[in-house]
Coordinates of C-alpha atoms in Angstrom, one line a residue:
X29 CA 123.9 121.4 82.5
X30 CA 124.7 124.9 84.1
X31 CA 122.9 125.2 87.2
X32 CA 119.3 127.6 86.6
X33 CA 118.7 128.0 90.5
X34 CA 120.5 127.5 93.7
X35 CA 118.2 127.2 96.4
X36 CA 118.8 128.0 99.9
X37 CA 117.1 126.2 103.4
X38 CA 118.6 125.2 106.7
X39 CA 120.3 121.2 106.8
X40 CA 117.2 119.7 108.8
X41 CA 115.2 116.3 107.6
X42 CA 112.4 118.0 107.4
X43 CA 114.1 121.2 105.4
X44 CA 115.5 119.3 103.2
X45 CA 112.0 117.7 102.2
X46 CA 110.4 120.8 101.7
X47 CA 113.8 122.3 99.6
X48 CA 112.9 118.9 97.3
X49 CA 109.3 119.4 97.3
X50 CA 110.3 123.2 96.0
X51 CA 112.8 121.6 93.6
X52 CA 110.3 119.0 92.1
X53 CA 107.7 120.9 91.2
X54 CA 109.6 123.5 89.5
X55 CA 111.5 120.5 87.9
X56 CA 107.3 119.4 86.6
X57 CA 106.6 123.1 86.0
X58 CA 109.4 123.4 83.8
X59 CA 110.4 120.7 82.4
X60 CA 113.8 121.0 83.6
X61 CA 116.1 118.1 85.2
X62 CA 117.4 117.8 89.1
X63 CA 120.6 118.7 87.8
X64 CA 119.2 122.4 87.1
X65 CA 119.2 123.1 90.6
X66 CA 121.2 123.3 93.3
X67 CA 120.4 122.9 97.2
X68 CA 122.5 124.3 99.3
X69 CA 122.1 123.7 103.1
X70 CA 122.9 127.0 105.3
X71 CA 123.1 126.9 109.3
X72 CA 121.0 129.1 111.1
X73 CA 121.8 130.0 114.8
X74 CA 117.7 128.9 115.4
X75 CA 119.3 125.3 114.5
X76 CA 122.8 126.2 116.7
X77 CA 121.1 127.3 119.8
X78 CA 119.4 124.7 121.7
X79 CA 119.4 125.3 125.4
X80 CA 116.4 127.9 125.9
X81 CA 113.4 128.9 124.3
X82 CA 114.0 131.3 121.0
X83 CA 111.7 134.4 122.2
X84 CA 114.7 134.4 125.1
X85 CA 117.2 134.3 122.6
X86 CA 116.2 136.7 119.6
X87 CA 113.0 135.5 117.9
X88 CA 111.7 133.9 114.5
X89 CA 114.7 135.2 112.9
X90 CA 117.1 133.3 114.3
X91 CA 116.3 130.5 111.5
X92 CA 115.7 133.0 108.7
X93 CA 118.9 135.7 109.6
X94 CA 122.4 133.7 107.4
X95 CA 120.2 132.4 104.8
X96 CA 118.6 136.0 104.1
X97 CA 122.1 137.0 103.9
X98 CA 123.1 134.4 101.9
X99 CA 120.5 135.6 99.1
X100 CA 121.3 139.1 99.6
X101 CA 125.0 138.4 98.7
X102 CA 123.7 136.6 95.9
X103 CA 125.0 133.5 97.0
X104 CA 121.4 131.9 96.5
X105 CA 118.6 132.3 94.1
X106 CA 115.9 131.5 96.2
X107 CA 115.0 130.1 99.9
X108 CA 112.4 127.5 101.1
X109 CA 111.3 127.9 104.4
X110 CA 108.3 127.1 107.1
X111 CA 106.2 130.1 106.9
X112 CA 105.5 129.8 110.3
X113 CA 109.2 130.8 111.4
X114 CA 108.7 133.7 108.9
X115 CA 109.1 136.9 111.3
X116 CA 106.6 139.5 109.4
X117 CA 108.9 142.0 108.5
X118 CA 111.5 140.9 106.1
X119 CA 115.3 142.6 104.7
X120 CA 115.8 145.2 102.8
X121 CA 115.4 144.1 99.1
X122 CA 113.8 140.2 99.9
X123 CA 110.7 139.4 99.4
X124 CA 108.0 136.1 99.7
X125 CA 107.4 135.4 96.1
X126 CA 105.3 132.3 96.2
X127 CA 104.0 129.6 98.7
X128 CA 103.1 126.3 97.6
X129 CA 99.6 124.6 98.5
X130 CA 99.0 124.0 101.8
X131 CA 99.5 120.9 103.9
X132 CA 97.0 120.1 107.0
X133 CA 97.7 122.7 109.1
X134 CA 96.8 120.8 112.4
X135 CA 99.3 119.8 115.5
X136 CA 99.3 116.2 116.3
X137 CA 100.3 114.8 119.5
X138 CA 102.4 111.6 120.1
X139 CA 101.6 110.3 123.7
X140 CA 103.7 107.3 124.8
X141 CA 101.6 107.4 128.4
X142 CA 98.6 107.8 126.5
X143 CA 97.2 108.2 122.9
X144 CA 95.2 111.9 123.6
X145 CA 96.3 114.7 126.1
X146 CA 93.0 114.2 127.6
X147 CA 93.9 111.0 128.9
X148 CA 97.3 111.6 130.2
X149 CA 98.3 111.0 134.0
X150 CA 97.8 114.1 136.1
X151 CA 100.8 115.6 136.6
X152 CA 102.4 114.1 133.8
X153 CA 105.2 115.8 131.6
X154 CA 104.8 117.2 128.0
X155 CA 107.0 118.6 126.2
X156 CA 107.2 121.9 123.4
X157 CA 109.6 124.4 122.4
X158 CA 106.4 126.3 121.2
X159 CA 104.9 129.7 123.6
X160 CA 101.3 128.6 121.9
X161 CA 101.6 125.3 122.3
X162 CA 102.8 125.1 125.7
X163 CA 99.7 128.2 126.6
X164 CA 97.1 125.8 124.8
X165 CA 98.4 123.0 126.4
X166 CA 98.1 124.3 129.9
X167 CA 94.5 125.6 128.9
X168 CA 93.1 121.9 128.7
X169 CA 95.1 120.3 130.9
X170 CA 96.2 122.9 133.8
X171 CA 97.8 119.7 135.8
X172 CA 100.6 119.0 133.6
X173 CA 103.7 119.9 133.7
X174 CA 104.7 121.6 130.3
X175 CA 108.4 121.5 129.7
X176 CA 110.8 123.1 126.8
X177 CA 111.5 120.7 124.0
X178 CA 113.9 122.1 121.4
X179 CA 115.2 120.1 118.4
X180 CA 114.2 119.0 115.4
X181 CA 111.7 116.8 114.5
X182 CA 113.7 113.3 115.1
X183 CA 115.0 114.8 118.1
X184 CA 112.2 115.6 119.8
X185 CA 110.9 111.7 119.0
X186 CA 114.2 110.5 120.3
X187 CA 113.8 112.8 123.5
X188 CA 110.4 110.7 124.0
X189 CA 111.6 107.5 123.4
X190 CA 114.1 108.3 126.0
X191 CA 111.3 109.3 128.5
X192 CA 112.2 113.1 128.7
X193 CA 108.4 113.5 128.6
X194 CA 104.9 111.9 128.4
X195 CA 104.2 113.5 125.3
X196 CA 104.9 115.9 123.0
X197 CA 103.1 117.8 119.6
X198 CA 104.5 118.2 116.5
X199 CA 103.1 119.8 113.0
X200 CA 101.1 117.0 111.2
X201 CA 102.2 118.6 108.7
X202 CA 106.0 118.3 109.1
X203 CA 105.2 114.0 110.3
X204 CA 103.6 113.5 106.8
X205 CA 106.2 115.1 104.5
X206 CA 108.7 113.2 106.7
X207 CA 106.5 110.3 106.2
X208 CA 106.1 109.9 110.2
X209 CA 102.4 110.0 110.2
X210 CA 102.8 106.4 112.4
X211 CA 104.1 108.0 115.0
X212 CA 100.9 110.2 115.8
X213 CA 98.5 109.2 118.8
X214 CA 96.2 112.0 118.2
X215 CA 95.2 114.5 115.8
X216 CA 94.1 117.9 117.9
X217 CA 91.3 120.2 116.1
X218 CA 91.7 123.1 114.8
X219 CA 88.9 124.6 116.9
X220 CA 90.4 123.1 120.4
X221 CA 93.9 123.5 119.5
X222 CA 94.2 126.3 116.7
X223 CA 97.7 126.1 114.7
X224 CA 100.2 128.8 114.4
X225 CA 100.0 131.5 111.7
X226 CA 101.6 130.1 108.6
X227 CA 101.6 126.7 110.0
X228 CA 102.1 124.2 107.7
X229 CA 102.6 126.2 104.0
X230 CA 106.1 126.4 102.5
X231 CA 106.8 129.5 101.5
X232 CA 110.2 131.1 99.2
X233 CA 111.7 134.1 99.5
X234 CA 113.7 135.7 96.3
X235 CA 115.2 139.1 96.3
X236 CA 113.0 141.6 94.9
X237 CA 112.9 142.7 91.6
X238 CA 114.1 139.5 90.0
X239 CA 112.1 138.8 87.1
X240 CA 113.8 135.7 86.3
X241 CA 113.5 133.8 89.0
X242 CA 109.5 135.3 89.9
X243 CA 108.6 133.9 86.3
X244 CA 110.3 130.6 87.4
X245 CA 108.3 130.9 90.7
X246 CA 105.2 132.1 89.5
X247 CA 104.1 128.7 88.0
X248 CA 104.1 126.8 91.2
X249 CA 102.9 129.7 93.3
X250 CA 99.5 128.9 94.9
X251 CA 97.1 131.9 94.7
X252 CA 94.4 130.4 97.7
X253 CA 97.7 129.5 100.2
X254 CA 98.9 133.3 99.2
X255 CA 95.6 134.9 100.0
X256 CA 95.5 132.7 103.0
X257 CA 99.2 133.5 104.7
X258 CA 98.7 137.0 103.4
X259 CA 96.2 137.6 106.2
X260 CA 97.9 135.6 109.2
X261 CA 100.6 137.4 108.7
X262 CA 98.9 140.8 108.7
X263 CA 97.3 139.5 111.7
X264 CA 100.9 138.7 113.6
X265 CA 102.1 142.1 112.2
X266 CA 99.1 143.6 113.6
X267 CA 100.3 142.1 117.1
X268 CA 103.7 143.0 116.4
X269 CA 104.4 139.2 116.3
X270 CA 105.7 138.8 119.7
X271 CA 107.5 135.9 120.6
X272 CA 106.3 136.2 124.3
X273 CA 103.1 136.1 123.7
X274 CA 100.9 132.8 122.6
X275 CA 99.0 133.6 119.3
X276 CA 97.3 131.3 116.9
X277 CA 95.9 132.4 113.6
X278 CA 94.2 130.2 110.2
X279 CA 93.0 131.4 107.1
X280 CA 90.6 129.4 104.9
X281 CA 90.1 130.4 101.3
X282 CA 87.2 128.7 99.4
X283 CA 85.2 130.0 96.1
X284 CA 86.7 133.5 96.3
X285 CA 86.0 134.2 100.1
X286 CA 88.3 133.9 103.0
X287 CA 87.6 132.8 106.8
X288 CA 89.8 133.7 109.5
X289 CA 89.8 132.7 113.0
X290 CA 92.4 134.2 115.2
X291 CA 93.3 134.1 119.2
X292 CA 95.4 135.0 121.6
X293 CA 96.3 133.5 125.1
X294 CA 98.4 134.1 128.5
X295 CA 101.6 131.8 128.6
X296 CA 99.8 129.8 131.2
X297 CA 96.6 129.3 129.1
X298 CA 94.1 130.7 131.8
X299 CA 93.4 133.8 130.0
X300 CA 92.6 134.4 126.3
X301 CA 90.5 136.6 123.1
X302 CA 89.1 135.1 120.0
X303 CA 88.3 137.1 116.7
X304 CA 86.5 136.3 113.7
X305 CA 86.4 137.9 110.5
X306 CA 85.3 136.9 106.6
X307 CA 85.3 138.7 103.2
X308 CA 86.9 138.5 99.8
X309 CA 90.1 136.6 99.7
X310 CA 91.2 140.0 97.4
X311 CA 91.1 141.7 100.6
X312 CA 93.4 138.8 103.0
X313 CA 95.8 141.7 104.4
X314 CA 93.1 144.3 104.9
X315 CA 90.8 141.6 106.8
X316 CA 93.9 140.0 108.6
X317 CA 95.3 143.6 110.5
X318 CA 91.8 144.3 111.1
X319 CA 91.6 141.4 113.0
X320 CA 94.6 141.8 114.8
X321 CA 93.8 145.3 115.7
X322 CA 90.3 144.0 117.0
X323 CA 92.1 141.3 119.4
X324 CA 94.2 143.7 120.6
X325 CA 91.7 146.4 121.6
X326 CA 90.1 143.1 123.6
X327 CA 93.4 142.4 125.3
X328 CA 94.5 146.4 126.3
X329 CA 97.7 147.0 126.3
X330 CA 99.0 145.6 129.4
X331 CA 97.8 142.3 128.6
X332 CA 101.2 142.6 125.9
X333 CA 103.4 143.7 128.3
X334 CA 102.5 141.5 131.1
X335 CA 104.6 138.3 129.9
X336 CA 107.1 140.5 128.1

């Protein structure tokens, strides 16, 4: 059978899973068999450079920059991607054309000197590769020594196991579609430990204007996880979406109406500003930049430029 769709995501485990996951429920959607699609696995240089943190070396965009490319030369027909690396403004001619439900959007930490960061050894050494991880990490526990951990999901396990750190915290969400959930010590709230925009949907990006493919789309496209990611991302844009500084962001979606908690921290936890806001789900992007415009006016300025 002639290939429908060729779809495009970067050659991690946990990539891959989310390229199937894409691929089988278009496959239910449509009645169509595996042999109707096509994945095809694209480097990214987030995935070739691995020796600092990303906001050094060029941002979210880094794992979103060849595959974009890739669909602009028309080389793909969609892309499957974490809609947490999404940077907020997107190429020329792309859009994101659906998002499917939502996994737990939580962070879970895998101690192997103790099951909760709570209880970890002063001075003990946890690992992330993430600015809001590593800002809320240092906000509970000021004592440890936070340390950049870059890889991918396996790697990062395999750094532990090797005693690079005490610890480290992962997307619960990534552990369970990698079926890892055995590895987890702790699962952190979402009050205490507040994820990062996006965190935990999947999300596709198409070029614009292609009816085809948005019909395809549109029937596994979850309106509530839309509305949702629609407003953390007007929130990031709102904050320009810095890589430098810490920001967390979720959006609940329930009969209609939408809940949004967002915050923003210093790198080394000690300072930060909440907001709240809540109204239609109709009205995600509207309630989202107003947010991000009220944290901001909280912060001033200089509280931007200070870790830039």
């Amino acid at each position: 059978m002639q290939t429908i769709l060729r779809i495009g995501t970067r050659g991690s485990p946990l990539a891959l899973a989310q390229a199937r996951e894409t691929q089988s429920r278009l496959m239910a959607a449509h009645g169509l068999p595996e042999q109707a699609f096509e994945i095809v696995v694209i480097a990214t240089s987030g995935d070739r450079i691995q020796d600092r943190p990303l906001s050094e070396a060029g941002g979210k965009g880094l794992f979103t920059k060849e595959i974009e490319e890739a669909l602009l030369e028309r080389r793909l027909d969609i892309a499957v991607h974490s809609s947490k690396d999404m940077p907020t403004t997107l190429p020329d001619g792309l859009e994101l054309s659906a998002f499917l439900p939502r996994e737990d959007a939580r962070d879970a930490f895998i101690g192997k000197a103790a099951r909760r960061i709570a209880d970890l050894p002063r001075g003990a050494t946890v690992g992330s590769s993430s600015l809001r991880r590593q800002a809320l990490i240092r906000r509970m526990r000021p004592d440890l020594d936070v340390v950049m951990f870059r890889g991918n999901v396996n790697t990062r396990l395999r750094k532990l196991e090797e005693g690079v750190a005490s610890g480290t915290i992962l997307a619960y969400a990534g552990l369970k579609r990698l079926g890892l959930e055995h590895v987890i010590t702790d699962l952190m709230s979402l009050d205490d430990f507040p994820p990062a925009p996006g965190q935990g949907a999947i999300c596709i990006e198409s070029r614009a204007g292609d009816a085809d493919t948005h019909a395809l789309l549109a029937a596994i496209h979850d309106v509530p996880t839309g509305q949702a990611l629609a407003c953390e991302r007007a929130f990031l844009a709102a904050l320009d979406g810095s890589c430098r500084t810490p920001i967390a962001g979720y959006a609940t979606v329930a009969d209609g109406q939408l809940s949004f908690a967002g915050l923003i921290l210093s790198p080394d936890g000690a300072q930060s500003h909440e907001v709240r806001s809540a109204g239609l789900a109709s009205d995600a992007a509207r309630l989202g930049d107003a947010a991000g415009r009220e944290v901001r006016a909280k912060a001033g300025e200089t509280f931007f430029d200070g870790w830039a």
